[in-house]
């Protein structure tokens, strides 16, 4: 017992020393990041001031030119109105030449954004984390530290992380290249959204899909697990992969309101159910038969927006009913969003998912089995814009399955055939947040929590988490008829 007590005290002392060393190294990294940030901010402010002055000088020259041209035109007008024919002929010959001579050669500044690199921070990160060459060589989840004395240099510390199971990915990963030598040369480290949390987790079987997902905050998310031989269910999953609650219910989609009530739409049916998260009771909210219900969203007002179809196909006629139906919390009808403005033009072919964005609705509209579009329409039925994808490759048709709006009004779309599209608030393509090249597999659902971490539900029961970065957005300068505001 005495020996065990001494070993415990020695172990605690060793761990505390290592904790202190980690803190020292973290402080060094923080101070380095702050210094680099201040330097780059000063540089960008100086660049901004220089180019603003160039724009102001150009504007002043143009104003002077406009005044000169106006004076010339007024003079020529007087000559043209005179009775002297020779003066009129001479004026006609010289007018254009004189006006061209008056206009100076003014170059409008064209400052293109340069991608900034942060070598100082990269070096500090390389010192903080060891580069993992092969995860298969690692076998435990414990952190090994070298250097346990207080006199050790924090820069000498090295950390190793590995996987506990095949499904749990290491939070610190190196992007693999075909050549191990090239991989060692590039030394690219990929971090997950939370350094303590796997970037990918397995929440279902290989024959199951995560068809809907909702994360109220960064600690957990609700997921709709469908398909497979097992019964479909809605799970409440912690960010580390533990299931804290589950509801056995075959649902097409679900949404959670601010009053701890979960609403689901029936899979291949017309019923909307209400589940009380406090007392764990289920009840039928309303029956919209003979129509079929798809996506559902609890609005900020507490009302419900439901994707409603008379038939689950891709053929529409004058008698077709394809709408976004607004219901009050008791399930009573309030309004329909079906036609564009005051016209008789139907907005949707097969509304699949709906998301609220300020005074707009973002609707995933299916056009066929493997193709679709995003329509953003105001709550007064005015079309803001339509987005039909960025890739023109026919092998990768735009196949949207879910949509979510961020706090800055940008839009994220889960495209099953390629990845996660990020759009600007005006509906222009900004970038791919993550694609197949980044090991994303068949995304079906997407959500953003309160810390701007994106949760992506995929086929084969996979969920991936990634942190959105604060970076500049580059808009492609092309006449893209598929994405217009």
Short mmCIF file of C-alpha atoms in Angstrom, two decimals, residues 358 405-410 412 448 452:
data_model
loop_
_atom_site.label_atom_id
_atom_site.label_comp_id
_atom_site.label_asym_id
_atom_site.label_seq_id
_atom_site.Cartn_x
_atom_site.Cartn_y
_atom_site.Cartn_z
CA UNK A 358 -33.48 36.06 -41.99
CA UNK A 405 -27.49 29.14 -43.28
CA UNK A 406 -24.63 30.47 -41.13
CA UNK A 407 -24.79 33.43 -38.77
CA UNK A 408 -23.25 35.71 -41.44
CA UNK A 409 -26.01 34.72 -43.94
CA UNK A 410 -23.64 32.59 -46.02
CA UNK A 412 -23.66 25.74 -46.99
CA UNK A 448 -23.51 24.53 -38.09
CA UNK A 452 -19.16 27.78 -36.33
#
